[in-house]
């Protein structure tokens, strides 16, 4: 039986591997991770944008939440089960290699 931290690490590692570690590192400044605890598994997500971040200018709208697919053209998400460490990939939009 995995702990939350162990399952989270496995999931984020699997998502980084799926996207390509070099790609994730290259765009670390325009990427984000998320994870959450469910009853029997941990949900993990990595989103990456290969576009430069637009600097904030006074008067710009600030969006506090929106769908990850609107923010990140590339993403990988998965569930990791506490019981056995099984990884199930959910939505993956991968960069061309």
N, CA and C atoms as an extended XYZ file, in Angstrom:
291
Properties=species:S:1:pos:R:3:atomname:S:1:resname:S:1:resid:I:1 pbc="F F F"
N         0.845       -1.174        0.000 N   UNK     1
C         0.000        0.000        0.000 CA  UNK     1
C         0.897        1.246        0.000 C   UNK     1
N         0.670        2.113       -0.971 N   UNK     2
C         1.464        3.336       -1.094 CA  UNK     2
C         0.898        4.456       -0.229 C   UNK     2
N         1.758        5.359        0.174 N   UNK     3
C         1.310        6.586        0.829 CA  UNK     3
C         0.936        7.597       -0.256 C   UNK     3
N         0.286        8.667        0.146 N   UNK     4
C        -0.055        9.726       -0.797 CA  UNK     4
C         1.207       10.257       -1.474 C   UNK     4
N         2.236       10.543       -0.706 N   UNK     5
C         3.478       11.108       -1.260 CA  UNK     5
C         4.144       10.149       -2.246 C   UNK     5
N         4.150        8.866       -1.945 N   UNK     6
C         4.747        7.887       -2.858 CA  UNK     6
C         3.958        7.821       -4.170 C   UNK     6
N         2.639        7.778       -4.061 N   UNK     7
C         1.797        7.710       -5.265 CA  UNK     7
C         1.916        8.995       -6.083 C   UNK     7
N         1.976       10.137       -5.411 N   UNK     8
C         2.125       11.427       -6.100 CA  UNK     8
C         3.431       11.464       -6.884 C   UNK     8
N         4.506       11.026       -6.255 N   UNK     9
C         5.808       11.017       -6.920 CA  UNK     9
C         5.799       10.087       -8.133 C   UNK     9
N         5.218        8.913       -7.986 N   UNK    10
C         5.121        7.965       -9.102 CA  UNK    10
C         4.331        8.582      -10.247 C   UNK    10
N         3.209        9.224       -9.935 N   UNK    11
C         2.350        9.801      -10.966 CA  UNK    11
C         2.998       10.954      -11.703 C   UNK    11
N         3.594       11.878      -10.965 N   UNK    12
C         4.240       13.014      -11.628 CA  UNK    12
C         5.441       12.558      -12.450 C   UNK    12
N         6.150       11.568      -11.946 N   UNK    13
C         7.280       11.008      -12.686 CA  UNK    13
C         6.799       10.353      -13.986 C   UNK    13
N         5.696        9.621      -13.920 N   UNK    14
C         5.144        8.967      -15.107 CA  UNK    14
C         4.680       10.004      -16.130 C   UNK    14
N         4.064       11.086      -15.664 N   UNK    15
C         3.610       12.141      -16.580 CA  UNK    15
C         4.798       12.827      -17.251 C   UNK    15
N         5.857       13.091      -16.490 N   UNK    16
C         7.058       13.714      -17.059 CA  UNK    16
C         7.696       12.797      -18.097 C   UNK    16
N         7.727       11.527      -17.809 N   UNK    17
C         8.286       10.552      -18.749 CA  UNK    17
C         7.449       10.506      -20.032 C   UNK    17
N         6.134       10.529      -19.890 N   UNK    18
C         5.228       10.471      -21.046 CA  UNK    18
C         5.416       11.697      -21.948 C   UNK    18
N         5.561       12.885      -21.344 N   UNK    19
C         5.760       14.117      -22.116 CA  UNK    19
C         7.173       14.223      -22.681 C   UNK    19
N         8.112       13.590      -22.017 N   UNK    20
C         9.529       13.705      -22.372 CA  UNK    20
C        10.218       14.607      -21.370 C   UNK    20
N        11.124       14.041      -20.612 N   UNK    21
C        11.775       14.811      -19.538 CA  UNK    21
C        12.486       16.059      -20.058 C   UNK    21
N        13.172       15.941      -21.179 N   UNK    22
C        13.891       17.106      -21.724 CA  UNK    22
C        12.913       18.209      -22.117 C   UNK    22
N        11.764       17.834      -22.688 N   UNK    23
C        10.740       18.807      -23.066 CA  UNK    23
C        10.198       19.521      -21.821 C   UNK    23
N         9.894       18.759      -20.787 N   UNK    24
C         9.372       19.347      -19.548 CA  UNK    24
C        10.407       20.288      -18.926 C   UNK    24
N        11.656       19.874      -18.909 N   UNK    25
C        12.717       20.734      -18.338 CA  UNK    25
C        12.909       22.004      -19.167 C   UNK    25
N        12.872       21.853      -20.496 N   UNK    26
C        13.091       23.000      -21.380 CA  UNK    26
C        12.050       24.091      -21.141 C   UNK    26
N        10.811       23.695      -20.875 N   UNK    27
C         9.727       24.664      -20.700 CA  UNK    27
C         9.236       24.716      -19.249 C   UNK    27
N        10.151       24.484      -18.322 N   UNK    28
C         9.780       24.477      -16.905 CA  UNK    28
C         9.150       25.798      -16.461 C   UNK    28
N         9.549       26.900      -17.070 N   UNK    29
C         9.011       28.202      -16.693 CA  UNK    29
C         7.590       28.431      -17.149 C   UNK    29
N         7.105       27.624      -18.077 N   UNK    30
C         5.733       27.756      -18.564 CA  UNK    30
C         5.003       26.422      -18.429 C   UNK    30
N         5.246       25.765      -17.310 N   UNK    31
C         4.570       24.496      -17.042 CA  UNK    31
C         4.013       24.510      -15.627 C   UNK    31
N         3.183       23.525      -15.344 N   UNK    32
C         2.576       23.439      -14.022 CA  UNK    32
C         2.251       21.987      -13.702 C   UNK    32
N         2.223       21.687      -12.419 N   UNK    33
C         1.804       20.366      -11.975 CA  UNK    33
C         0.593       20.514      -11.060 C   UNK    33
N        -0.182       19.451      -10.991 N   UNK    34
C        -1.309       19.397      -10.067 CA  UNK    34
C        -1.502       17.942       -9.662 C   UNK    34
N        -2.052       17.752       -8.481 N   UNK    35
C        -2.335       16.407       -8.008 CA  UNK    35
C        -3.406       16.495       -6.937 C   UNK    35
N        -4.104       15.398       -6.762 N   UNK    36
C        -5.166       15.382       -5.771 CA  UNK    36
C        -5.412       13.984       -5.255 C   UNK    36
N        -5.911       13.925       -4.039 N   UNK    37
C        -6.161       12.670       -3.352 CA  UNK    37
C        -7.610       12.239       -3.563 C   UNK    37
N        -7.798       11.040       -4.081 N   UNK    38
C        -9.124       10.428       -4.165 CA  UNK    38
C        -9.141        9.274       -3.162 C   UNK    38
N       -10.257        8.628       -3.006 N   UNK    39
C       -10.345        7.569       -2.003 CA  UNK    39
C        -9.320        6.471       -2.199 C   UNK    39
N        -9.196        5.996       -3.431 N   UNK    40
C        -8.335        4.844       -3.673 CA  UNK    40
C        -7.168        5.123       -4.613 C   UNK    40
N        -7.014        6.371       -5.027 N   UNK    41
C        -5.921        6.709       -5.944 CA  UNK    41
C        -5.556        8.187       -5.837 C   UNK    41
N        -4.438        8.529       -6.469 N   UNK    42
C        -3.983        9.919       -6.581 CA  UNK    42
C        -4.062       10.312       -8.054 C   UNK    42
N        -4.623       11.478       -8.315 N   UNK    43
C        -4.665       12.049       -9.668 CA  UNK    43
C        -3.449       12.954       -9.824 C   UNK    43
N        -2.724       12.832      -10.945 N   UNK    44
C        -1.554       13.668      -11.212 CA  UNK    44
C        -1.655       14.281      -12.609 C   UNK    44
N        -1.123       15.487      -12.745 N   UNK    45
C        -1.212       16.235      -13.999 CA  UNK    45
C         0.049       17.061      -14.180 C   UNK    45
N         0.582       17.090      -15.398 N   UNK    46
C         1.613       18.056      -15.790 CA  UNK    46
C         1.133       18.703      -17.081 C   UNK    46
N         1.099       20.026      -17.095 N   UNK    47
C         0.766       20.787      -18.287 CA  UNK    47
C         1.964       21.620      -18.695 C   UNK    47
N         2.229       21.708      -19.997 N   UNK    48
C         3.395       22.432      -20.506 CA  UNK    48
C         2.980       23.302      -21.690 C   UNK    48
N         3.444       24.538      -21.678 N   UNK    49
C         3.277       25.418      -22.835 CA  UNK    49
C         4.650       25.724      -23.406 C   UNK    49
N         4.755       25.648      -24.721 N   UNK    50
C         6.020       25.991      -25.381 CA  UNK    50
C         6.004       27.434      -25.874 C   UNK    50
N         4.998       28.189      -25.460 N   UNK    51
C         4.884       29.600      -25.832 CA  UNK    51
C         5.366       30.473      -24.680 C   UNK    51
N         6.071       31.563      -24.986 N   UNK    52
C         6.525       32.437      -23.902 CA  UNK    52
C         5.337       33.054      -23.182 C   UNK    52
N         5.512       33.268      -21.909 N   UNK    53
C         4.479       33.885      -21.107 CA  UNK    53
C         4.398       35.365      -21.436 C   UNK    53
N         3.201       35.835      -21.681 N   UNK    54
C         2.994       37.253      -21.975 CA  UNK    54
C         3.101       38.039      -20.672 C   UNK    54
N         3.903       39.084      -20.635 N   UNK    55
C         4.019       39.861      -19.403 CA  UNK    55
C         2.683       40.521      -19.050 C   UNK    55
N         2.397       40.574      -17.778 N   UNK    56
C         1.166       41.217      -17.309 CA  UNK    56
C         1.260       42.718      -17.525 C   UNK    56
N         0.187       43.282      -18.026 N   UNK    57
C         0.102       44.729      -18.186 CA  UNK    57
C        -1.135       45.203      -17.445 C   UNK    57
N        -1.060       46.360      -16.857 N   UNK    58
C        -2.196       46.891      -16.121 CA  UNK    58
C        -3.431       46.894      -17.020 C   UNK    58
N        -4.529       46.443      -16.468 N   UNK    59
C        -5.768       46.358      -17.231 CA  UNK    59
C        -6.029       44.974      -17.788 C   UNK    59
N        -5.005       44.087      -17.801 N   UNK    60
C        -5.220       42.716      -18.255 CA  UNK    60
C        -6.172       42.008      -17.302 C   UNK    60
N        -6.992       41.136      -17.850 N   UNK    61
C        -7.869       40.328      -17.016 CA  UNK    61
C        -7.045       39.246      -16.346 C   UNK    61
N        -7.341       38.971      -15.109 N   UNK    62
C        -6.693       37.895      -14.379 CA  UNK    62
C        -7.694       36.752      -14.288 C   UNK    62
N        -7.316       35.599      -14.811 N   UNK    63
C        -8.172       34.424      -14.778 CA  UNK    63
C        -7.648       33.507      -13.686 C   UNK    63
N        -8.460       33.296      -12.665 N   UNK    64
C        -8.019       32.494      -11.538 CA  UNK    64
C        -8.165       31.001      -11.774 C   UNK    64
N        -9.071       30.621      -12.633 N   UNK    65
C        -9.204       29.204      -12.950 CA  UNK    65
C        -9.815       29.046      -14.328 C   UNK    65
N        -9.393       28.018      -14.976 N   UNK    66
C        -9.971       27.626      -16.260 CA  UNK    66
C        -9.532       26.205      -16.526 C   UNK    66
N       -10.065       25.627      -17.544 N   UNK    67
C        -9.711       24.251      -17.871 CA  UNK    67
C        -8.233       24.168      -18.238 C   UNK    67
N        -7.500       23.161      -17.727 N   UNK    68
C        -6.066       23.028      -18.040 CA  UNK    68
C        -5.784       22.987      -19.530 C   UNK    68
N        -6.685       22.371      -20.308 N   UNK    69
C        -6.425       22.281      -21.746 CA  UNK    69
C        -6.449       23.640      -22.421 C   UNK    69
N        -7.081       24.646      -21.790 N   UNK    70
C        -7.062       25.999      -22.331 CA  UNK    70
C        -5.736       26.692      -22.049 C   UNK    70
N        -5.039       26.259      -21.026 N   UNK    71
C        -3.785       26.886      -20.627 CA  UNK    71
C        -2.558       26.187      -21.192 C   UNK    71
N        -2.652       24.893      -21.422 N   UNK    72
C        -1.489       24.104      -21.803 CA  UNK    72
C        -1.766       23.302      -23.070 C   UNK    72
N        -1.022       23.578      -24.136 N   UNK    73
C        -1.213       22.787      -25.350 CA  UNK    73
C        -0.702       21.349      -25.219 C   UNK    73
N         0.153       21.091      -24.232 N   UNK    74
C         0.679       19.748      -24.003 CA  UNK    74
C         0.411       19.362      -22.557 C   UNK    74
N        -0.028       18.135      -22.367 N   UNK    75
C        -0.345       17.698      -21.008 CA  UNK    75
C        -0.339       16.187      -20.914 C   UNK    75
N        -0.163       15.727      -19.694 N   UNK    76
C        -0.309       14.313      -19.379 CA  UNK    76
C        -0.936       14.225      -17.998 C   UNK    76
N        -1.900       13.323      -17.864 N   UNK    77
C        -2.531       13.116      -16.564 CA  UNK    77
C        -2.704       11.615      -16.346 C   UNK    77
N        -2.702       11.246      -15.082 N   UNK    78
C        -2.851        9.835      -14.750 CA  UNK    78
C        -3.412        9.675      -13.349 C   UNK    78
N        -3.888        8.471      -13.075 N   UNK    79
C        -4.251        8.044      -11.731 CA  UNK    79
C        -3.244        7.000      -11.292 C   UNK    79
N        -2.882        7.034      -10.012 N   UNK    80
C        -2.002        6.017       -9.431 CA  UNK    80
C        -2.741        5.422       -8.236 C   UNK    80
N        -2.946        4.098       -8.264 N   UNK    81
C        -3.692        3.436       -7.207 CA  UNK    81
C        -2.805        3.157       -6.005 C   UNK    81
N        -3.343        3.496       -4.818 N   UNK    82
C        -2.626        3.256       -3.566 CA  UNK    82
C        -2.323        1.781       -3.351 C   UNK    82
N        -3.259        0.925       -3.681 N   UNK    83
C        -3.143       -0.498       -3.367 CA  UNK    83
C        -1.946       -1.165       -4.024 C   UNK    83
N        -1.713       -0.850       -5.325 N   UNK    84
C        -0.672       -1.588       -6.049 CA  UNK    84
C         0.263       -0.713       -6.888 C   UNK    84
N         0.075        0.611       -6.874 N   UNK    85
C         0.935        1.501       -7.647 CA  UNK    85
C         0.641        1.504       -9.133 C   UNK    85
N        -0.455        0.877       -9.537 N   UNK    86
C        -0.819        0.827      -10.953 CA  UNK    86
C        -1.068        2.245      -11.469 C   UNK    86
N        -0.547        2.516      -12.670 N   UNK    87
C        -0.704        3.822      -13.311 CA  UNK    87
C        -1.679        3.679      -14.458 C   UNK    87
N        -2.677        4.548      -14.497 N   UNK    88
C        -3.621        4.600      -15.617 CA  UNK    88
C        -3.558        6.002      -16.203 C   UNK    88
N        -3.051        6.114      -17.428 N   UNK    89
C        -3.000        7.421      -18.074 CA  UNK    89
C        -4.394        7.825      -18.511 C   UNK    89
N        -4.701        9.083      -18.361 N   UNK    90
C        -5.995        9.623      -18.734 CA  UNK    90
C        -5.834       10.400      -20.044 C   UNK    90
N        -5.780       11.717      -19.942 N   UNK    91
C        -5.619       12.537      -21.154 CA  UNK    91
C        -4.153       12.867      -21.365 C   UNK    91
N        -3.666       12.628      -22.570 N   UNK    92
C        -2.282       12.955      -22.910 CA  UNK    92
C        -2.254       13.629      -24.275 C   UNK    92
N        -1.727       14.836      -24.301 N   UNK    93
C        -1.477       15.550      -25.547 CA  UNK    93
C         0.022       15.787      -25.586 C   UNK    93
N         0.702       15.063      -26.443 N   UNK    94
C         2.159       15.019      -26.417 CA  UNK    94
C         2.772       15.849      -27.539 C   UNK    94
N         3.961       16.395      -27.283 N   UNK    95
C         4.657       17.138      -28.347 CA  UNK    95
C         5.154       16.181      -29.422 C   UNK    95
N         5.260       16.689      -30.625 N   UNK    96
C         5.807       15.880      -31.715 CA  UNK    96
C         7.286       15.629      -31.440 C   UNK    96
N         7.729       14.460      -31.742 N   UNK    97
C         9.151       14.152      -31.481 CA  UNK    97
C         9.955       14.172      -32.750 C   UNK    97
